[in-house]
Coordinates of C-alpha atoms and ligand atoms in Angstrom, one line a residue:
X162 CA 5.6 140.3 61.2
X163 CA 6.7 143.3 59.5
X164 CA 7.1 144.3 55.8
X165 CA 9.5 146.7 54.4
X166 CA 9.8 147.4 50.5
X167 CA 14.0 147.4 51.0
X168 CA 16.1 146.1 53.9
X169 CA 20.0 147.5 53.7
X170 CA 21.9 144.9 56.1
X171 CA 24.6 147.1 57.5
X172 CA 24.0 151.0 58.5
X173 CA 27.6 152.1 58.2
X174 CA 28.6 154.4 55.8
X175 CA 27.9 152.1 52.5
X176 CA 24.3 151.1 54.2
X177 CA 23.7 155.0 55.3
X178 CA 24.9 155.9 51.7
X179 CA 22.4 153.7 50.0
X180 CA 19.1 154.9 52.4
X181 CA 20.1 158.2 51.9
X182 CA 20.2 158.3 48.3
X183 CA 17.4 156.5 47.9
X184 CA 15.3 159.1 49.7
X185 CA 17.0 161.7 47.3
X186 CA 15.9 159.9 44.3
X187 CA 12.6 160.1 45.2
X188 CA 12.2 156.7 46.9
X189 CA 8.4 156.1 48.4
X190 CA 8.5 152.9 49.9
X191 CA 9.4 151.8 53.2
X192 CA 13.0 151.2 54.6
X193 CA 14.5 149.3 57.3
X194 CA 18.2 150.2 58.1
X195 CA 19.5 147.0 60.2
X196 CA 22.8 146.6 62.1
X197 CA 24.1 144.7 65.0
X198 CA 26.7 147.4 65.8
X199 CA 24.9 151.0 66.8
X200 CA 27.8 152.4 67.6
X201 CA 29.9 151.1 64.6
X202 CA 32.9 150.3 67.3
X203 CA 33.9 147.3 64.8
X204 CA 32.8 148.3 61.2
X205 CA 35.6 149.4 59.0
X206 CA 34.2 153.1 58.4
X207 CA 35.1 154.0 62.0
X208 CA 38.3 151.7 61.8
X209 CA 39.4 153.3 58.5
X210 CA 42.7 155.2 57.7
X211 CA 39.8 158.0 56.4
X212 CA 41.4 159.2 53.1
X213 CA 40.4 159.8 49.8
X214 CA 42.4 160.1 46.3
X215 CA 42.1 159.9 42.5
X216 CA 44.8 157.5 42.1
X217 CA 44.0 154.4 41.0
X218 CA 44.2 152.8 37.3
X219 CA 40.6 152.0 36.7
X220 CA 38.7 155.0 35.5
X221 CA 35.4 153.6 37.5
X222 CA 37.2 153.8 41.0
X223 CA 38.7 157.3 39.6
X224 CA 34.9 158.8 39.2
X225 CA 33.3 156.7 41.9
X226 CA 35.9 158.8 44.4
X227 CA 35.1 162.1 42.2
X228 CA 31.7 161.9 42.9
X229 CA 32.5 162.2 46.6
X230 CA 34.8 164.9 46.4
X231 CA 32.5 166.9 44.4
X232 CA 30.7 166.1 47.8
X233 CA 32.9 167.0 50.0
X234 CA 33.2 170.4 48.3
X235 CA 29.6 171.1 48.5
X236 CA 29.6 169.7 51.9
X237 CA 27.3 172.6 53.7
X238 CA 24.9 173.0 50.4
X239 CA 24.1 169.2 50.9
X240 CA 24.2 168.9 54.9
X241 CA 23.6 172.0 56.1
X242 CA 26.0 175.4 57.6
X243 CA 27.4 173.3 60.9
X244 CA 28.1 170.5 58.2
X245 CA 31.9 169.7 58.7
X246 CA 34.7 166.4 58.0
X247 CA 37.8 168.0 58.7
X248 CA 39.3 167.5 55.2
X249 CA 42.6 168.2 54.7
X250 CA 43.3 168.1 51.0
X251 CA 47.8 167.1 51.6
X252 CA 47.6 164.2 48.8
X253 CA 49.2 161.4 47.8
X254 CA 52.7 160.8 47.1
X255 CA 53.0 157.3 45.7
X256 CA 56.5 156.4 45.2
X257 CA 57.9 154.0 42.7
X258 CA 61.0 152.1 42.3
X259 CA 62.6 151.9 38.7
X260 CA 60.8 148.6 38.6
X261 CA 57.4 150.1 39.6
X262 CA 57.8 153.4 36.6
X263 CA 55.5 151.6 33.7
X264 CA 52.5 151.1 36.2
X265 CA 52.7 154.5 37.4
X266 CA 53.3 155.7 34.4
X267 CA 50.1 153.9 32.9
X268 CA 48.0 154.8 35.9
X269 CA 48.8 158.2 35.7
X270 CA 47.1 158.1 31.7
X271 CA 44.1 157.1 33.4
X272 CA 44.1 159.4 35.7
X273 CA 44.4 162.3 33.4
X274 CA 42.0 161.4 31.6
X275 CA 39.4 161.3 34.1
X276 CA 40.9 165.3 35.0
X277 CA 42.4 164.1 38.0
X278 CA 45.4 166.8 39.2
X279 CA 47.9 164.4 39.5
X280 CA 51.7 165.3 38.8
X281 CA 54.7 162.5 38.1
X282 CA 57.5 164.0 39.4
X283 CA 61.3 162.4 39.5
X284 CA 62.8 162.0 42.5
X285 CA 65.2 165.1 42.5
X286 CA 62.1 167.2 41.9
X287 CA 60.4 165.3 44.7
X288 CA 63.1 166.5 47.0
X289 CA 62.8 170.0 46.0
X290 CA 59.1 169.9 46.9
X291 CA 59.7 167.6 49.8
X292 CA 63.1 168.3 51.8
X293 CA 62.3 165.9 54.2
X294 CA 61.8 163.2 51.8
X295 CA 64.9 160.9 50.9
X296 CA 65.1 159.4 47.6
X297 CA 67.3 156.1 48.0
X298 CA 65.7 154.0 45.6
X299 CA 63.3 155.9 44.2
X300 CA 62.6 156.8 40.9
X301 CA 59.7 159.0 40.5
X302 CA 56.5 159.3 42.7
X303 CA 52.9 160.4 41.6
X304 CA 51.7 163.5 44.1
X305 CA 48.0 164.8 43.9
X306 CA 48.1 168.6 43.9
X307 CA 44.4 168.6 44.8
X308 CA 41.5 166.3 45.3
X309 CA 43.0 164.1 47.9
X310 CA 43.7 163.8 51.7
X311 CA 41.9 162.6 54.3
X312 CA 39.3 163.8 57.0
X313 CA 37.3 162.5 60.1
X314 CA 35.4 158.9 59.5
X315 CA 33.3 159.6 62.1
X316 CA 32.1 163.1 61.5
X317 CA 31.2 162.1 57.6
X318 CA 29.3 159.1 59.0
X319 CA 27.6 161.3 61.6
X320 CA 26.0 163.4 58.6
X321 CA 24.7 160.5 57.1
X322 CA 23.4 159.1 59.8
X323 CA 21.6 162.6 60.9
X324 CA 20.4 163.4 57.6
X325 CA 18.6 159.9 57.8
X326 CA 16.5 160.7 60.9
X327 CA 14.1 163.0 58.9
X328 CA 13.7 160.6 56.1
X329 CA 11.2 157.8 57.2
X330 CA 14.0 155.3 57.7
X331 CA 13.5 152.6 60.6
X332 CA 16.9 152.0 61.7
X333 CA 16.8 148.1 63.5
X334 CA 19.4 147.4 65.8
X335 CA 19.7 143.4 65.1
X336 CA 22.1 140.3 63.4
X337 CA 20.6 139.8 60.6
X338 CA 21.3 135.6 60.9
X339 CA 18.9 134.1 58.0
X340 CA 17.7 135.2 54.6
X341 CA 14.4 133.5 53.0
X342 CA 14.5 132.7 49.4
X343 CA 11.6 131.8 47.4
X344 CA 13.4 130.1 44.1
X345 CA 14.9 133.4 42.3
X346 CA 13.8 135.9 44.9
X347 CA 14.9 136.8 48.5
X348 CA 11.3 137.3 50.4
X349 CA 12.7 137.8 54.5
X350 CA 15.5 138.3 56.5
X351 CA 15.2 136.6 59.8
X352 CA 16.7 138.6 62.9
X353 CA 18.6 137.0 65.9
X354 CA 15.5 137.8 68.5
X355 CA 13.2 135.6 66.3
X356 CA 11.7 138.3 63.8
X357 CA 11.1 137.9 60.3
X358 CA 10.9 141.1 58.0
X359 CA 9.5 140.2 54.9
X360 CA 11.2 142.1 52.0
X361 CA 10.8 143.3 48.6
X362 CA 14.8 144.3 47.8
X363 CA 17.2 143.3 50.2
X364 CA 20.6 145.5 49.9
X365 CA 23.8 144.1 51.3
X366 CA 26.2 146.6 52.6
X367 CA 27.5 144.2 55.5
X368 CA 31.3 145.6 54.8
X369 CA 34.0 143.0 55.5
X370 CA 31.0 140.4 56.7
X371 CA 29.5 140.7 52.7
X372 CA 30.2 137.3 52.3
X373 CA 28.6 135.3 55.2
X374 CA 25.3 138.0 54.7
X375 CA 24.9 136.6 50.7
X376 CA 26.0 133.0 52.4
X377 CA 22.8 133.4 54.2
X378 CA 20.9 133.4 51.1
X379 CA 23.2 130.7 49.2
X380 CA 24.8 132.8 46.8
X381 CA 28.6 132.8 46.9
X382 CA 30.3 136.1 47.1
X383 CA 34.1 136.3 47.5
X384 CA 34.4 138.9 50.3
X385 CA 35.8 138.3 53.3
X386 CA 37.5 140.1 56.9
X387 CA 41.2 141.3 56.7
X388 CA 42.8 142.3 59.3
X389 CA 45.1 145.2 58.8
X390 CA 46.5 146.9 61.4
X391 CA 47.6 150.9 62.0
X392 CA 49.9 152.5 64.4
X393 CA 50.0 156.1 65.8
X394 CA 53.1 157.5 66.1
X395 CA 55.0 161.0 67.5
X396 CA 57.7 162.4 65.6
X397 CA 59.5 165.5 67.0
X398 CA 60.1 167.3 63.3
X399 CA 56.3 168.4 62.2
X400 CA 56.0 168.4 58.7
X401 CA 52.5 170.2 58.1
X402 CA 52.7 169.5 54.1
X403 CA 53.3 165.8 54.6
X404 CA 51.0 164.2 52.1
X405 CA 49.8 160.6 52.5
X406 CA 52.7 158.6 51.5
X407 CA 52.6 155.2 50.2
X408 CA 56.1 153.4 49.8
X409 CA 57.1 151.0 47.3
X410 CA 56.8 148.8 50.3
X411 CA 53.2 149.1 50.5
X412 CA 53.7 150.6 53.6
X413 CA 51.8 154.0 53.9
X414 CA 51.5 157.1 57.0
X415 CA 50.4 160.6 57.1
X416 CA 49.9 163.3 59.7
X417 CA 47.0 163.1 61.7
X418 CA 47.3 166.4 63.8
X419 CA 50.1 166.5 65.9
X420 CA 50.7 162.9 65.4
X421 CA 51.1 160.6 62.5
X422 CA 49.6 157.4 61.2
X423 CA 51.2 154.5 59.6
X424 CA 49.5 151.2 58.4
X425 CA 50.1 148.9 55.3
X426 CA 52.6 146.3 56.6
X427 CA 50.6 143.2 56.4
X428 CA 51.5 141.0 53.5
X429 CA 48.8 139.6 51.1
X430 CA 50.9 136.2 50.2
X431 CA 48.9 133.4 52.0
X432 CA 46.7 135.5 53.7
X433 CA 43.4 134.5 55.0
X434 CA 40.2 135.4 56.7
X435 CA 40.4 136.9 59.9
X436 CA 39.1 135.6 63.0
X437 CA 35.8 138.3 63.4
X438 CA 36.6 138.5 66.3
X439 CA 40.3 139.5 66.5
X440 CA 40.7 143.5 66.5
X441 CA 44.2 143.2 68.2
X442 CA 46.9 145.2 66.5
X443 CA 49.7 143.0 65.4
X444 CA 52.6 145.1 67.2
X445 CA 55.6 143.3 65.8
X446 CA 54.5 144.6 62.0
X447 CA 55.9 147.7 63.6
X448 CA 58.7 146.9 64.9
X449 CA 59.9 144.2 62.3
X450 CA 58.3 146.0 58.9
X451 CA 57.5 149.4 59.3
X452 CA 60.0 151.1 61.3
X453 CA 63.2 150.7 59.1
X454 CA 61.2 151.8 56.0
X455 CA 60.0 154.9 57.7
X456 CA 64.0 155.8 59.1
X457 CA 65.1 155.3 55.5
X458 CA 62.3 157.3 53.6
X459 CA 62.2 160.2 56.3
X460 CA 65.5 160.2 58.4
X461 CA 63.4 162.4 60.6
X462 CA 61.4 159.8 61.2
X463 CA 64.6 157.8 63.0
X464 CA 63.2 159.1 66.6
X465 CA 59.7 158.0 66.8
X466 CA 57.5 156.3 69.1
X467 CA 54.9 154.5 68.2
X468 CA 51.6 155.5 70.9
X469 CA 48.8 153.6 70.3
X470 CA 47.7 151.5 67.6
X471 CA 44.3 149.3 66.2
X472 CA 43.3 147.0 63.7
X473 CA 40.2 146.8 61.4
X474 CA 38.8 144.7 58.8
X475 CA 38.9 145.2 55.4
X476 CA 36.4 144.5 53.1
X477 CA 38.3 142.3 50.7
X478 CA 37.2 140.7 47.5
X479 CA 39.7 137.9 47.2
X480 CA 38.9 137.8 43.4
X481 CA 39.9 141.5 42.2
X482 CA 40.7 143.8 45.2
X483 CA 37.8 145.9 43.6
X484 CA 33.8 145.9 44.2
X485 CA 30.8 144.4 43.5
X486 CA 28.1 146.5 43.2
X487 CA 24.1 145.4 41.5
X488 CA 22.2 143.2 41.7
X489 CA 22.4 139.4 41.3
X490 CA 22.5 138.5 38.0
X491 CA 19.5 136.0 38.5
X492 CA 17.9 136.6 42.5
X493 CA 17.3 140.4 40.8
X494 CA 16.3 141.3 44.1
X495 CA 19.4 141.0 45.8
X496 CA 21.7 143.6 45.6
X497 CA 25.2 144.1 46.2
X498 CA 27.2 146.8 47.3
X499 CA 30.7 145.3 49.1
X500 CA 34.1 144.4 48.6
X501 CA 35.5 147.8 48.2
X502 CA 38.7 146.1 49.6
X503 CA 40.0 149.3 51.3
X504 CA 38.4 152.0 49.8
X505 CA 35.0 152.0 50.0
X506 CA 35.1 154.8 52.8
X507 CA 35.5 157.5 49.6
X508 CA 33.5 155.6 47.1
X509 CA 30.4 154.7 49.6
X510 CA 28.5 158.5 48.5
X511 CA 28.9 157.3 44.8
X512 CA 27.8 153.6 45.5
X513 CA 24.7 154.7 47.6
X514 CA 23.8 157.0 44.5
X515 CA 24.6 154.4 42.2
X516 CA 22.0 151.8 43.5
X517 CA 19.5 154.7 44.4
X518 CA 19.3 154.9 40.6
X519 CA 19.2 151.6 40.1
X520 CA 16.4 151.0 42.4
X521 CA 14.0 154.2 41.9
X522 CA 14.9 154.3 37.9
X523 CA 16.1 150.9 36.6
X524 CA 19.8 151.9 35.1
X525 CA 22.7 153.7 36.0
X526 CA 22.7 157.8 35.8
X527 CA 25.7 159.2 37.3
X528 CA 27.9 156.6 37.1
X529 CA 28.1 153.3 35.3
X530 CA 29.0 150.6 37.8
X531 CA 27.8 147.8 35.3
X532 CA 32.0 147.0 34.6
X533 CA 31.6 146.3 38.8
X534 CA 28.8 143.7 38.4
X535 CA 28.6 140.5 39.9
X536 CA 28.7 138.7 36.2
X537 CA 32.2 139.0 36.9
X538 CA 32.5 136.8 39.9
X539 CA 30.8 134.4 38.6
X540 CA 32.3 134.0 35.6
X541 CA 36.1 133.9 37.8
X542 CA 36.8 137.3 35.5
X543 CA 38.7 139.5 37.4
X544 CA 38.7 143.2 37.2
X545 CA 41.3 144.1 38.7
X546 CA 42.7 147.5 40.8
X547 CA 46.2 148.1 40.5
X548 CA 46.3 150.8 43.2
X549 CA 45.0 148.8 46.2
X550 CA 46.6 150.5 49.7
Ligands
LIG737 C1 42.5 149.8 58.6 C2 41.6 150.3 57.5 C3 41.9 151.4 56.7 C4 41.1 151.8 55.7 N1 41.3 153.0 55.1 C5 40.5 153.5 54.1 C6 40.7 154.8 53.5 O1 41.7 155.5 53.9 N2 39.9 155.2 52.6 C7 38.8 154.4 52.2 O2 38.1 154.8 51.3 N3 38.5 153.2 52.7 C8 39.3 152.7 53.7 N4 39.1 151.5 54.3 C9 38.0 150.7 53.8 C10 36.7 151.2 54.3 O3 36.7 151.4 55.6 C11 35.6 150.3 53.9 O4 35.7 149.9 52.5 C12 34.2 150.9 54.1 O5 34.1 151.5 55.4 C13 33.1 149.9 53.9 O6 31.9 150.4 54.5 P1 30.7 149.5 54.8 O7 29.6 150.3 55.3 O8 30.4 148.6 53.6 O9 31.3 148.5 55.9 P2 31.4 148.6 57.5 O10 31.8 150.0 57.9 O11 32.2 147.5 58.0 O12 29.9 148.4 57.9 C14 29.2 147.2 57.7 C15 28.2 147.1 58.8 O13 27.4 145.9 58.6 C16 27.1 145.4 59.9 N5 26.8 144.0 59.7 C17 27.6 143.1 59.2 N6 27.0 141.9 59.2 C18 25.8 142.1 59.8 C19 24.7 141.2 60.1 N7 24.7 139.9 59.8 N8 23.6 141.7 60.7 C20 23.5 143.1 61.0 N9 24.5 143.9 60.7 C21 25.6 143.4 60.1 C22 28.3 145.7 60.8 O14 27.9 145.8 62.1 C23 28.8 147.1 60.2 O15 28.3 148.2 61.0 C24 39.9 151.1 55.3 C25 39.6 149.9 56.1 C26 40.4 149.5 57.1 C27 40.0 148.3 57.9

């Protein structure tokens, strides 16, 4: 039987995050990195869309994705010369209806205040900036001038992953499928192949599978698998300065090379857990839903064929849309860090730094992430993100 000071279930980028930090914080004690998935083919890091922005309307989610854009500025100082993601800082371009202004309007305040460089710009001006774009029932749209875009999942996963090797981690390829409580403390999780690691902090960072992971040690969490499916399409027009576009459909696409991406058409109402096993891209969401939109909002876009397409889970917190991150009110020794709900690709550095402090100093340095505790979900408070894409 084997004894590890922490065990993180879940070694993708939220799990890599929180071992890595850990170790920059001066961590001494031992860690064990556990996933069932080596090569991450289902976890929504390597599924993601891979994009980063400032917009949202909660001045938490705004810093949380700062903190990793400082990052991804100081990329080489942090991972070394060859260290490289691919970003490609195009932005946002949210666009709003008439309807929509007051939202985008207030999230924008928040924004700003946090620095972000985000501009509101009517549609005519849109149009100036954007030829391509057509403004049929659009009022106004917020674009980030900098700080946003989107780069490769797998690269920035890669870094953590190889900056890991040299820091006394033992990575434990396994499904974690029991957790031992003793009254107001996890003490073990148990593996599939029969082993028992005893614990002293146990971490979740089980992505879209949070939920069953704390259901393994009886606590309730409300985070569950969603599928949401994205297409790749070809477009004969190239439009190099296309930012990432999200319509007041909810629909969203970007370029992705010589090709583009499109995503966003699944509809919340009713929706429910998906099947863990069901990564099948739902092909008539492109036909039915997001075809038309994308004709009407880039008549360029009228000639397109869709190539290739997947799905992936998201991580979604059916209370708020927004995450849960600390430690269990009263099982102190069960931490949270889940239900990002489709952004916890840009937020995972800030996360993993966020516990790191919690663990190795007892409070909150960089960021407060109290507002994301789980005090919330238990007391059915929700805080919730407007922006979630
Ligand atoms: C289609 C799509 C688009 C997205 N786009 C973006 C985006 O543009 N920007 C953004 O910021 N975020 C995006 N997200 C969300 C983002 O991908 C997730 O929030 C983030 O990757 C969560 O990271 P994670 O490490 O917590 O989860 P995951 O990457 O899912 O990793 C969890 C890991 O836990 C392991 N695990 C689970 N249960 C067990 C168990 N019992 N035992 C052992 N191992 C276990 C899994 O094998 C997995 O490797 C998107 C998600 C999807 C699906």
């Amino acid at each position: 039987m084997a004894r590890y000071d922490l065990v993180i279930i879940g070694g993708a980028i939220v799990g890599s995050s929180v071992a890595y930090y850990l170790r920059e914080e001066g961590f001494p004690g031992s860690i064990a990195l556990i996933d069932r998935d080596p090569q991450f083919t289902y976890a929504a890091t390597t599924l993601s869309a891979a994009s980063i922005r400032q917009q949202f309307s909660i001045s938490e989610n705004i810093r949380l994705s700062q903190f990793t854009l400082g990052l991804f500025r100081r990329l080489k100082e942090e991972f070394g010369a060859d260290a490289d993601i691919g970003f490609r800082e195009n932005g946002y371009l949210i666009l709003s209806t008439d309807e929509g202004l007051p939202v985008l309007r207030a999230n924008h305040i928040a924004q700003e205040a946090e620095g972000a460089d985000i501009v509101i710009e009517d549609s005519e001006a849109l149009v100036r900036r954007f030829p391509w774009l057509s403004p049929e029932g659009i009022a106004a749209g917020a674009f980030g001038r900098s700080g946003e875009g989107w780069f490769d999942a797998h690269a920035y996963l890669q870094l953590f992953r190889k900056a890991l090797r040299t820091k006394k981690i033992d990575f434990i390829n396994a499904a974690v499928t029991g957790i031992e409580r003793d009254g107001n403390r996890v003490v073990a999780t148990l593996l599939e192949n029969g082993e028992r690691l005893e614990a002293g902090t146990v971490v979740n960072a089980a992505g879209p599978y949070a939920g069953k992971v704390s259901a393994l040690a009886d606590i309730m969490l409300p985070v569950e698998p969603r599928k949401r499916s994205v297409f790749v399409f070809e477009a004969r027009e190239k439009f190099p300065d296309m930012p990432l576009i999200v319509d007041p459909s909810g629909i969203w696409w970007r370029p992705e090379g010589s090709v583009y991406l499109v995503g966003g058409a699944e509809s919340e109402e009713g929706e429910t857990a998906a099947d863990p096993q069901d990564f099948e891209p739902d092909w008539s969401l492109f036909e039915e839903t997001i075809w038309p939109i994308l004709a009407t909002r880039v008549p360029a876009f009228e000639a397109i064929k869709a190539t290739r397409a997947w799905a992936g889970h998201y991580d979604y917190n059916t209370l708020d849309q927004n995450a849960v991150i600390g430690p269990h009110p009263d099982i102190k020794n069960f931490i949270f860090a889940n239900g990002f709900s489709g952004h916890g690709l840009q937020q995972a550095p800030a996360v993993g730094r966020a516990i790191a402090e919690l663990i190795v100093h007892g409070s909150y340095r960089t960021i407060d992430c109290s507002a994301f505790g789980y005090e919330r979900i238990r007391e059915n408070r929700p805080y919730r993100e407007l922006n979630v894409i």
